[in-house]
Amino acid sequence: AAAAAVPPGGSSASASAEGGGKYFSRDRLAKYALGAPRLALVALLALLLPALAPRLGGSGGALAAAGADELLPVSLGGYARSLRWVGHLYIGSVGAAVNVEAMSRAANVAGLAVAAVAVLADDLVMPHACAAYLAKTMAGDLVAGKLDTLEWRAVLAFVGALAAGVVALSGAKEVLAGYGRILAVLALSQAVCELGDARLEHLAFFRHRYSFELSSLLAMLALPGGITPRELAVVQVDLMTCFAYRAANALITAHKRGLFDFRALCGDDLVRGLLFAAFGALRGERVVSVRGAREAFAVLRASADKGDLLERNVASPAWQPVLSLESVDGPLHAALIADFHALVRDLPGLTPANVAAVARRNCEQLLARVKRGGENSRVVADDVARLSLATYVECIFGRAWEEAFEPLLTASWEWRREIAVRGRADARLKDAAVRVLVDDLLRSHAVLWARHGEGWRNPRRYSVLLQPVLLSPAINAGDIAVAIKRAGPHVSLEAAVRRAHPFPILERRVTEDVVLDGKVVVKAPAQVVIFASDLARAAEAAEAAQAGGGAGTAKGPWGGTGIGAGAEPYAWSIFGAGPRSCVGAHLALPLLRELRALYVACEAEVPGGGAFDPECGHRHSGRHNDANWTLAEMAYFATTVGRVLWRGGGFDADAALAAADEDGAHGERGDGAADTRGGEEAACPAA
């Protein structure tokens, strides 16, 4: 009954597209979720037009001259009291459900039969308005070739019979006199909109139906002599029915994408984008989403400042008492980076070659254990995290893994949970990890202990080792191991990471325009967010196009409206770019390569498959966990994000630097006053 728009491309049974199938893609969700309120405003104008007519001059001439009896059915009050809107909303809703094949054929037929009754009932109250709406809609869809299912052809037959009945009862002359002009105008507009949607869908003007709103406004306000009450009645039916169609499509698409499930909602980057936009609006910041790989890396190279979004307000507090080189900004970041590079230069065992050798030996031991069978016949999440920790502990301190080091592994899961906004970490387990590092590993290493002595207890000192070399690799290695396994043994390490990057969001604040190929791609000042999933879609589209010999394109979650969406190079560096690229990339890559080699060996040498199982026990982080939430995690996410949206976080980098320097000076004079638990206040005095 509501033949609003069959999706682009004609057949309602054609192959699925990016992001949830043809009918349930991100682009369609944005199209209908944003289009419904936009159309509601146009429909409201149509209902208020009789009251506004005297003020519109020539545009409202016919309405201004009409009598009260003619205006009453098309006025806001008269339309509301008639309850015709109930039928119109139903017609649009069932049309949406039939169009996206959300119901069985029997349900489609039943729903359309009820809609036919609603059309006939409407004709008794406002003669021929609904019939005229259906006639113009079917004519436009027929011209565009979109009546491609049995249900829509049945609707076309019903409309033909209805039109014949209307002409027989009222006479062709009277029908044409009252509705001929508006029927011709709207049918032409419908054909243009549908043809544009089918042939020019790369233009958001047609794909997102701005064309329909424009044509409706022109029909209401630009007809010679003004629109008549009968003509306005047709436009009102058209707008209300199509509003219901869009709203129903938005709800169906959201449901199919799992967005009524809070678990999926938390992990959906479309929703994340809305949260960032809300945060920017509340804080008076212009938030820009960059979706193209080249544009994104131009931003990364242009700025070292992460700004005032997720890193500062969520990640930095979550890392406490550790100061994260990945999250902090300004002088504190510069100081930590300088300390890190100085430290690495003085550690002869912390080289790419030695990391590769130690990681290879540890992987060989894991493979031998798996081959022996028994209880430990699989490589699980704890094994991956422990492999990372054991490798770097041996490279730095020259000590093989011991039971006494297990608090580092246990605490890594706690940090992972809080950074991923799944729950508050156990501070006691964090402190235990710091004590293992300071009181055991560092104290027993004569060269390192001589650098700072008791000053190692200060977060400024121990963070330089704990965060970038021990904790972050342990966390990220697990995410990457899952990505490797899911991609398969024939996909390269870099390609697997691009598909499911451990860092779902990258942030930069730009204070100068970002220019690429002579064009400004981000106008300053702006807070830029880059979703790794957008870059991943670009990579997958390009890889698929290469395999098929075509040109790859990729659209962002808003249907290509983001900066740089579309065809682009996809072999972007998995370690970032610019002044904030991964400082330990040269040390991480050897470990990750040995980890992938372990996976390939398990697949090739262990019968039965499944020996490499990093998803087992892997929780909180990783793209495969984005939609997996417990009730407690949902509650923590909602309260944390809500607090950040309302008032921001509490991390003050300048205060943290001053406090760390002061405590470090005391510690290095041998006072020993600083306590490992004092790092929380030192890291975040304002928290």
XYZ file of C-alpha atoms in Angstrom:
687
model
C 0.000 0.000 0.000
C 2.807 2.425 0.753
C 5.000 2.299 -2.292
C 7.532 4.773 -0.959
C 11.017 3.719 -2.142
C 12.295 0.261 -2.982
C 16.054 0.407 -2.292
C 18.455 1.472 -5.060
C 19.205 -0.996 -7.777
C 15.725 -2.340 -8.468
C 15.460 -5.896 -7.165
C 14.440 -6.355 -3.576
C 16.190 -9.700 -3.547
C 19.600 -8.574 -4.736
C 22.860 -9.325 -2.991
C 23.711 -7.837 0.375
C 25.876 -4.760 0.760
C 28.318 -3.447 3.336
C 27.368 -3.177 6.965
C 24.517 -5.632 7.520
C 23.031 -6.378 4.106
C 21.383 -4.203 1.507
C 18.394 -3.312 3.648
C 20.167 -2.978 6.981
C 23.396 -1.142 6.205
C 24.752 1.775 8.195
C 23.966 4.066 5.310
C 20.291 3.119 5.314
C 20.125 3.511 9.071
C 21.507 7.028 8.753
C 19.222 7.733 5.771
C 16.041 6.874 7.650
C 17.006 7.828 11.201
C 17.981 11.334 10.069
C 15.374 11.562 7.308
C 12.326 10.813 9.468
C 12.600 13.887 11.747
C 13.460 16.018 8.738
C 10.301 14.864 6.972
C 8.242 15.331 10.148
C 9.030 19.048 10.026
C 7.848 19.274 6.407
C 4.656 17.369 7.304
C 4.028 19.741 10.206
C 4.349 22.679 7.829
C 1.773 21.056 5.534
C -0.686 20.778 8.437
C -0.068 24.369 9.544
C -0.297 25.759 6.004
C -4.046 26.579 6.136
C -3.437 28.786 9.183
C -0.373 30.384 7.591
C -1.975 30.957 4.168
C -3.077 34.575 4.726
C 0.551 35.534 5.427
C 2.017 33.806 2.367
C 0.727 36.156 -0.322
C 0.533 34.482 -3.718
C 1.754 31.122 -2.375
C -1.273 30.885 -0.115
C -3.800 32.435 -2.476
C -6.042 29.419 -3.059
C -6.034 28.441 0.623
C -6.683 32.015 1.766
C -9.692 32.208 -0.549
C -11.123 28.843 0.518
C -14.056 28.536 2.850
C -13.897 27.238 6.404
C -15.589 23.962 5.431
C -12.915 23.292 2.800
C -10.038 24.140 5.139
C -11.211 22.178 8.163
C -10.209 18.674 6.927
C -6.699 19.835 6.021
C -6.087 21.973 9.137
C -3.973 20.591 11.959
C -6.931 20.304 14.325
C -9.289 18.835 11.757
C -6.738 16.281 10.563
C -5.934 15.240 14.127
C -9.600 14.837 15.119
C -10.423 12.856 11.978
C -7.970 10.109 12.992
C -7.025 9.722 9.335
C -3.404 9.921 10.461
C -3.757 6.488 12.075
C -4.390 4.914 8.687
C -1.651 6.934 7.029
C 0.928 5.890 9.608
C -0.141 2.269 9.263
C 0.086 2.363 5.469
C 3.623 3.756 5.592
C 4.750 1.295 8.249
C 3.453 -1.817 6.533
C 4.963 -0.564 3.280
C 8.377 -0.420 4.959
C 8.033 -3.932 6.369
C 6.968 -5.369 3.000
C 9.718 -3.531 1.171
C 12.598 -4.908 3.270
C 11.072 -8.391 3.379
C 10.861 -8.312 7.161
C 7.766 -10.566 7.136
C 6.623 -13.730 5.375
C 4.653 -13.476 2.134
C 1.455 -14.420 3.948
C 2.039 -11.659 6.493
C 2.793 -9.238 3.666
C -0.508 -10.048 1.951
C -2.433 -9.728 5.205
C -0.770 -6.431 6.059
C -1.441 -5.007 2.626
C -5.073 -6.138 2.773
C -5.570 -4.180 5.996
C -3.842 -1.201 4.344
C -6.315 -1.448 1.450
C -9.180 -1.220 3.932
C -7.510 1.850 5.477
C -7.336 3.463 2.019
C -11.040 2.877 1.386
C -11.947 4.188 4.844
C -9.876 7.315 4.253
C -11.726 7.919 0.980
C -15.007 8.204 2.896
C -13.632 11.047 5.036
C -11.501 12.913 2.477
C -12.589 11.731 -0.959
C -9.869 10.620 -3.357
C -6.863 12.119 -1.498
C -5.389 8.731 -0.592
C -6.221 7.336 -4.021
C -4.384 10.234 -5.654
C -1.368 9.660 -3.379
C -1.233 5.975 -4.336
C -1.650 6.732 -8.028
C 1.259 9.201 -8.093
C 3.466 6.845 -6.056
C 2.805 3.811 -8.243
C 3.310 5.868 -11.403
C 6.702 7.113 -10.234
C 7.852 3.684 -9.091
C 6.637 2.108 -12.325
C 8.645 4.569 -14.421
C 11.733 3.903 -12.270
C 11.302 0.131 -12.637
C 10.985 -0.515 -8.913
C 7.769 -2.563 -8.770
C 9.750 -5.785 -8.880
C 8.002 -8.106 -6.421
C 4.677 -9.910 -6.469
C 3.400 -7.820 -3.563
C 4.112 -4.492 -5.258
C 2.557 -5.674 -8.511
C -0.545 -6.617 -6.529
C -0.580 -3.112 -5.066
C -0.312 -1.694 -8.589
C -3.328 -3.757 -9.636
C -5.272 -2.551 -6.589
C -4.433 1.081 -7.365
C -5.547 0.605 -10.995
C -8.860 -0.838 -9.853
C -9.232 1.949 -7.262
C -8.587 4.625 -9.882
C -11.129 3.092 -12.227
C -13.692 3.026 -9.412
C -13.040 6.648 -8.477
C -13.488 7.779 -12.091
C -16.651 5.694 -12.479
C -18.229 7.104 -9.313
C -17.163 10.756 -9.569
C -16.498 11.246 -13.237
C -13.184 11.914 -14.909
C -13.867 15.637 -15.299
C -14.449 16.218 -11.581
C -11.491 14.089 -10.552
C -9.130 15.863 -12.930
C -10.461 19.267 -11.889
C -9.730 18.571 -8.236
C -6.601 16.437 -8.442
C -5.231 16.494 -11.981
C -2.625 19.209 -11.421
C -1.253 17.893 -8.113
C -1.274 14.327 -9.415
C 0.857 15.326 -12.402
C 3.264 17.388 -10.271
C 3.735 14.723 -7.611
C 4.000 11.859 -10.111
C 6.728 13.727 -11.982
C 8.515 14.492 -8.698
C 8.218 10.834 -7.641
C 9.717 9.653 -10.932
C 12.631 12.088 -10.641
C 13.301 11.048 -7.020
C 13.164 7.339 -7.838
C 15.294 7.613 -10.960
C 17.806 9.709 -9.043
C 17.869 7.126 -6.264
C 18.420 4.313 -8.752
C 20.868 5.997 -11.117
C 22.580 8.653 -8.974
C 22.742 6.949 -5.596
C 26.291 8.204 -5.064
C 24.707 11.623 -4.459
C 23.322 11.948 -0.940
C 20.737 14.424 -2.290
C 18.966 11.527 -4.009
C 20.105 8.562 -1.889
C 19.002 10.191 1.374
C 15.857 11.678 -0.196
C 16.500 15.372 0.232
C 14.980 15.463 -3.262
C 11.621 14.371 -1.841
C 11.528 17.097 0.794
C 12.427 19.726 -1.804
C 9.755 18.581 -4.276
C 7.126 18.518 -1.493
C 7.992 22.051 -0.424
C 7.789 23.250 -4.019
C 4.407 21.566 -4.444
C 3.075 23.328 -1.340
C 4.538 26.763 -1.933
C 5.302 27.241 -5.618
C 2.208 26.163 -7.564
C 0.745 29.019 -9.659
C -2.128 30.613 -7.749
C -1.272 28.577 -4.656
C -2.159 25.038 -3.616
C -5.853 24.228 -3.158
C -7.300 22.417 -0.116
C -7.860 19.241 -2.162
C -4.303 19.338 -3.474
C -2.952 19.990 0.001
C -4.831 16.942 1.289
C -2.883 14.746 -1.163
C 0.429 16.262 -0.098
C -0.450 15.712 3.563
C -1.207 12.020 2.950
C 2.039 11.721 1.007
C 4.134 13.324 3.740
C 2.552 11.490 6.683
C 2.726 8.106 4.970
C 6.323 8.601 3.895
C 7.236 9.817 7.390
C 5.884 6.546 8.784
C 7.794 4.650 6.096
C 11.070 6.272 7.110
C 10.473 5.881 10.839
C 9.539 2.210 10.430
C 12.586 1.597 8.244
C 14.830 3.223 10.855
C 13.354 1.028 13.609
C 13.558 -2.165 11.537
C 17.143 -1.434 10.497
C 18.160 -0.605 14.061
C 16.579 -3.848 15.255
C 18.267 -5.927 12.552
C 21.602 -4.364 13.428
C 21.062 -5.228 17.096
C 20.927 -1.604 18.207
C 18.026 -2.237 20.564
C 20.409 -4.547 22.389
C 22.585 -2.353 24.598
C 25.433 -4.803 24.120
C 25.579 -4.102 20.400
C 24.878 -0.429 20.996
C 28.022 -0.037 23.102
C 30.176 -1.499 20.349
C 28.614 0.226 17.343
C 30.836 2.937 15.936
C 27.810 4.797 14.555
C 26.675 5.253 18.149
C 30.220 6.080 19.217
C 30.199 8.812 16.620
C 27.012 10.250 18.115
C 28.570 10.157 21.584
C 31.619 12.039 20.347
C 29.385 14.601 18.658
C 27.397 15.052 21.878
C 30.576 15.419 23.906
C 31.905 18.015 21.495
C 28.639 19.953 21.599
C 28.578 19.987 25.401
C 32.212 21.080 25.583
C 31.979 23.628 22.769
C 34.364 21.655 20.512
C 33.926 20.980 16.810
C 34.330 17.226 16.383
C 35.257 16.025 12.893
C 35.203 12.383 11.802
C 37.891 11.507 9.252
C 37.305 8.261 7.377
C 39.836 8.105 4.568
C 43.224 6.473 5.203
C 45.244 9.185 3.456
C 43.312 11.956 5.183
C 43.575 10.180 8.522
C 47.326 9.795 8.282
C 47.691 13.400 7.201
C 45.954 14.333 10.469
C 48.171 11.987 12.477
C 51.294 13.525 10.976
C 50.050 17.050 11.561
C 49.390 16.896 15.301
C 50.905 15.487 18.481
C 47.977 16.607 20.663
C 45.264 14.043 21.365
C 42.903 16.713 22.651
C 40.152 16.489 25.218
C 38.116 13.410 24.331
C 38.468 9.710 25.090
C 42.189 9.492 25.879
C 42.189 12.320 28.404
C 38.817 11.670 30.016
C 38.612 7.868 30.004
C 41.939 6.213 29.158
C 44.252 8.364 31.293
C 42.207 7.903 34.493
C 41.810 4.187 33.700
C 45.585 3.728 33.467
C 46.190 5.088 36.976
C 48.468 4.858 38.829
C 50.433 4.360 35.608
C 51.083 7.328 33.337
C 50.344 6.096 29.827
C 52.643 7.317 27.063
C 49.768 6.575 24.690
C 47.261 8.820 26.456
C 48.944 11.838 28.029
C 49.763 15.050 26.160
C 52.046 18.052 26.320
C 55.171 18.335 28.489
C 54.328 15.168 30.414
C 54.233 13.161 27.188
C 57.483 14.733 25.981
C 59.197 13.923 29.277
C 58.005 10.311 29.284
C 59.031 9.772 25.670
C 62.503 11.184 26.324
C 62.892 8.880 29.341
C 61.697 5.895 27.300
C 64.208 6.399 24.494
C 67.038 6.998 26.945
C 66.137 3.810 28.783
C 65.917 1.683 25.646
C 69.365 2.875 24.535
C 70.828 1.621 27.810
C 69.234 -1.852 27.607
C 71.365 -4.055 25.357
C 68.879 -6.918 25.448
C 65.933 -4.805 24.263
C 66.628 -4.980 20.538
C 64.427 -6.250 17.677
C 66.779 -9.181 17.044
C 66.801 -10.295 20.664
C 63.023 -9.833 21.029
C 62.554 -12.067 17.986
C 64.957 -14.710 19.339
C 63.405 -14.834 22.827
C 59.834 -14.765 21.449
C 60.709 -17.592 19.030
C 62.053 -19.749 21.829
C 58.982 -19.081 23.985
C 56.679 -19.909 21.069
C 58.559 -23.155 20.443
C 58.009 -24.105 24.079
C 54.283 -23.339 23.748
C 54.051 -25.419 20.568
C 55.824 -28.347 22.246
C 53.411 -28.141 25.190
C 50.434 -28.142 22.846
C 51.749 -31.156 20.954
C 52.091 -33.113 24.197
C 48.335 -32.837 24.670
C 46.585 -33.133 27.983
C 45.140 -30.201 29.926
C 47.347 -27.598 28.228
C 46.736 -28.637 24.640
C 45.624 -25.191 23.475
C 47.185 -21.743 23.290
C 44.639 -19.560 25.102
C 44.388 -15.883 25.998
C 46.501 -16.142 29.171
C 49.233 -17.900 27.202
C 49.386 -15.051 24.673
C 49.566 -12.346 27.341
C 52.148 -14.329 29.305
C 54.186 -14.885 26.124
C 54.411 -11.120 25.633
C 55.286 -10.417 29.260
C 57.840 -13.242 29.474
C 59.556 -12.122 26.277
C 60.050 -8.526 27.353
C 60.909 -9.405 30.958
C 63.712 -11.624 29.699
C 64.921 -9.043 27.158
C 65.021 -6.252 29.775
C 65.986 -8.030 32.979
C 67.620 -11.230 31.708
C 65.275 -13.412 33.768
C 63.033 -16.227 32.596
C 59.382 -16.153 33.620
C 58.682 -17.113 37.237
C 55.561 -17.714 39.268
C 56.402 -14.558 41.200
C 55.752 -12.517 38.056
C 52.152 -13.715 37.642
C 50.706 -10.535 39.263
C 51.782 -8.731 36.075
C 49.558 -11.042 34.039
C 46.625 -10.830 36.448
C 46.803 -7.042 36.616
C 46.980 -6.719 32.837
C 43.402 -8.005 32.685
C 42.351 -5.432 35.282
C 43.865 -2.550 33.335
C 42.325 -3.953 30.168
C 38.865 -3.958 31.755
C 38.959 -0.346 32.918
C 40.535 1.009 29.722
C 37.811 -0.748 27.695
C 35.164 0.870 29.968
C 33.925 -2.522 31.204
C 34.406 -1.983 34.933
C 36.664 -0.498 37.580
C 39.955 -2.330 37.987
C 41.011 -3.804 41.310
C 43.517 -1.273 42.666
C 45.147 -3.928 44.848
C 46.031 -6.037 41.809
C 47.419 -2.977 40.047
C 49.559 -2.202 43.085
C 50.765 -5.809 43.222
C 51.988 -5.531 39.631
C 53.836 -2.294 40.421
C 55.498 -3.953 43.411
C 56.675 -6.892 41.279
C 58.280 -4.466 38.875
C 59.858 -2.134 41.448
C 60.686 -4.416 44.376
C 61.723 -7.494 42.416
C 62.644 -6.896 38.797
C 64.121 -3.404 39.044
C 65.729 -3.795 42.462
C 67.519 -6.952 41.328
C 68.867 -5.263 38.186
C 71.954 -3.355 39.307
C 72.235 -1.088 36.265
C 68.588 -0.066 36.204
C 68.326 0.384 39.969
C 71.328 2.670 39.914
C 69.505 5.047 37.546
C 66.815 6.128 40.035
C 67.027 3.943 43.142
C 63.936 4.523 45.268
C 62.855 7.036 42.663
C 61.605 4.072 40.642
C 58.579 4.079 42.950
C 57.393 7.254 41.300
C 54.831 6.752 38.482
C 56.904 9.009 36.245
C 59.749 6.459 36.474
C 58.145 3.028 36.527
C 55.500 3.969 33.917
C 58.201 4.250 31.261
C 58.742 0.472 31.500
C 55.417 -0.786 32.803
C 53.068 0.774 30.246
C 54.772 0.686 26.818
C 56.930 -2.428 27.241
C 54.977 -4.714 29.573
C 51.274 -3.891 29.929
C 50.301 -2.501 26.523
C 51.986 -5.304 24.555
C 50.338 -7.900 26.801
C 46.939 -6.319 26.208
C 47.335 -5.710 22.478
C 48.966 -9.065 21.697
C 45.803 -10.850 22.800
C 43.612 -8.680 20.579
C 45.954 -9.209 17.637
C 46.156 -12.965 18.215
C 42.373 -13.169 17.880
C 42.498 -11.028 14.744
C 45.178 -13.304 13.255
C 43.147 -16.421 14.009
C 39.955 -14.952 12.569
C 41.691 -13.768 9.399
C 43.200 -17.186 8.692
C 46.736 -18.424 7.979
C 46.809 -17.038 4.430
C 46.278 -13.419 5.520
C 49.346 -11.398 6.400
C 49.937 -10.061 9.899
C 49.441 -6.449 8.824
C 46.229 -7.179 6.902
C 44.779 -9.096 9.848
C 45.536 -6.228 12.237
C 43.996 -3.678 9.864
C 40.757 -5.672 9.887
C 40.482 -5.635 13.686
C 42.852 -3.037 15.078
C 43.485 -3.045 18.866
C 42.943 0.730 18.889
C 39.318 1.270 17.777
C 39.580 5.070 17.917
C 42.385 7.549 17.227
C 42.142 11.176 18.313
C 43.952 14.391 17.457
C 43.347 18.064 18.062
C 44.398 20.200 15.110
C 45.131 23.897 15.491
C 46.193 24.441 11.880
C 44.396 23.392 8.707
C 45.324 19.881 7.548
C 46.199 20.014 3.859
C 46.472 17.040 1.503
C 47.253 17.321 -2.206
C 46.816 21.075 -1.992
C 43.321 20.842 -0.474
C 42.199 21.482 3.088
C 40.794 18.198 4.387
C 40.287 19.345 7.999
C 39.712 22.979 8.811
C 41.188 24.091 12.127
C 40.474 24.314 14.937
C 38.918 20.885 15.307
C 38.947 17.770 17.434
C 39.410 14.887 15.016
C 38.280 11.308 15.622
C 39.321 8.418 13.397
C 37.515 5.089 13.699
C 39.738 2.140 12.841
C 36.629 0.331 11.591
C 36.292 2.920 8.809
C 39.877 2.269 7.746
C 39.239 -1.475 8.017
C 36.236 -1.250 5.693
C 38.365 0.663 3.209
C 41.036 -2.046 3.432
C 38.556 -4.892 2.943
C 36.846 -3.149 0.033
C 40.176 -2.500 -1.666
C 41.340 -6.078 -1.087
C 38.075 -7.406 -2.511
C 38.356 -5.094 -5.491
C 41.932 -6.229 -6.133
C 40.831 -9.846 -5.982
C 37.984 -9.115 -8.396
C 39.940 -6.776 -10.613
C 37.692 -3.811 -9.841
C 38.043 -0.447 -8.212
C 37.504 -0.526 -4.483
C 35.315 1.933 -2.693
C 34.282 2.153 0.891
C 31.742 4.269 2.651
C 31.768 5.462 6.222
C 28.927 4.708 8.626
C 27.111 7.876 7.550
C 27.031 6.747 3.931
C 30.159 8.391 2.620
C 29.631 11.815 4.176
C 32.798 11.632 6.253
C 36.043 13.210 5.101
C 37.873 10.920 2.707
C 35.277 8.155 2.347
C 35.547 6.289 -0.932
C 38.300 4.665 -2.969
C 41.665 5.039 -1.334
C 44.994 3.324 -0.594
C 44.473 0.822 2.182
C 47.947 -0.393 3.173
C 48.168 1.987 6.118
C 50.698 1.484 8.882
C 49.288 -0.504 11.763
C 51.499 1.460 14.187
C 50.144 4.878 13.255
C 52.076 7.847 11.921
C 53.473 11.181 12.967
C 54.768 12.300 16.354
C 52.376 10.017 18.274
C 53.025 6.811 16.373
C 53.822 3.735 18.462
C 57.178 4.333 20.138
C 57.811 0.614 20.523
C 56.786 -0.502 17.042
C 60.293 -1.819 16.282
C 60.094 -3.980 19.415
C 56.482 -5.096 18.951
C 56.720 -6.305 15.367
C 59.222 -9.141 16.052
C 56.974 -10.521 18.785
C 53.851 -10.311 16.621
C 55.569 -12.073 13.736
C 56.587 -14.951 16.004
C 53.037 -15.055 17.371
C 51.632 -15.438 13.878
C 54.253 -18.110 13.113
C 53.035 -19.976 16.197
C 49.473 -19.858 14.868
C 50.540 -21.167 11.454
C 52.565 -23.958 13.099
C 49.610 -24.980 15.286
C 47.384 -25.158 12.216
C 49.931 -27.182 10.255
C 51.414 -29.460 12.907
C 48.666 -30.148 15.464
C 45.979 -32.581 14.252
C 42.332 -31.675 14.624
C 42.700 -27.902 14.538
C 41.786 -25.502 17.321
C 45.133 -25.705 19.117
C 45.618 -21.958 18.687
C 42.606 -20.597 20.558
C 43.336 -17.044 21.766
C 39.619 -16.263 22.113
C 39.406 -18.716 25.007
C 39.524 -16.580 28.141
C 39.932 -13.365 26.151
C 37.661 -10.711 27.556
C 36.974 -6.977 27.639
C 39.071 -5.782 24.680
C 39.387 -6.641 21.000
C 36.964 -5.982 18.168
C 35.363 -9.414 18.547
C 34.268 -8.344 22.046
C 32.773 -5.005 21.034
C 29.222 -6.353 21.263
C 29.764 -8.747 24.211
C 28.680 -7.108 27.463
C 27.468 -8.276 30.841
C 24.820 -6.311 32.749
C 27.468 -4.996 35.151
C 29.650 -3.865 32.236
C 26.701 -2.112 30.605
C 25.940 -0.233 33.809
C 29.572 0.829 34.213
C 29.780 1.934 30.586
C 26.586 3.980 30.842
C 27.589 5.736 34.058
C 31.162 6.388 32.923
C 30.200 7.710 29.505
C 27.348 9.718 30.990
C 29.683 11.357 33.507
C 32.267 12.118 30.826
C 29.638 13.567 28.481
C 28.327 15.811 31.213
C 31.479 17.063 32.895
C 34.517 15.429 31.294
C 37.198 13.461 33.104
C 39.643 14.516 35.750
C 43.143 14.025 34.400
C 45.385 17.090 34.652
C 48.636 16.363 32.789
C 50.387 19.521 34.012
C 49.588 18.741 37.646
C 50.628 15.125 37.121
C 53.978 16.231 35.701
C 54.625 18.640 38.567
C 53.674 16.053 41.179
C 55.733 13.337 39.526
C 58.803 15.539 39.274
C 58.514 16.593 42.923
C 58.052 13.048 44.185
C 60.794 11.812 41.883
C 63.241 14.316 43.314
C 62.476 13.099 46.843
C 62.759 9.453 45.844
C 66.037 9.866 44.030
C 67.610 11.599 47.034
C 67.062 8.318 48.830
C 64.187 9.387 51.071
C 62.141 6.430 49.988
C 59.075 8.446 50.919
C 57.185 7.707 47.742
C 54.891 4.675 47.920
C 53.795 2.681 44.891
C 50.199 3.383 45.867
C 50.897 7.107 45.924
C 51.027 7.002 42.146
C 47.264 7.394 41.913
C 47.308 10.861 43.434
C 50.472 11.786 41.606
C 48.955 10.759 38.296
C 45.624 12.459 38.795
C 45.482 15.031 41.597
C 42.105 16.338 40.446
C 40.401 12.971 40.093
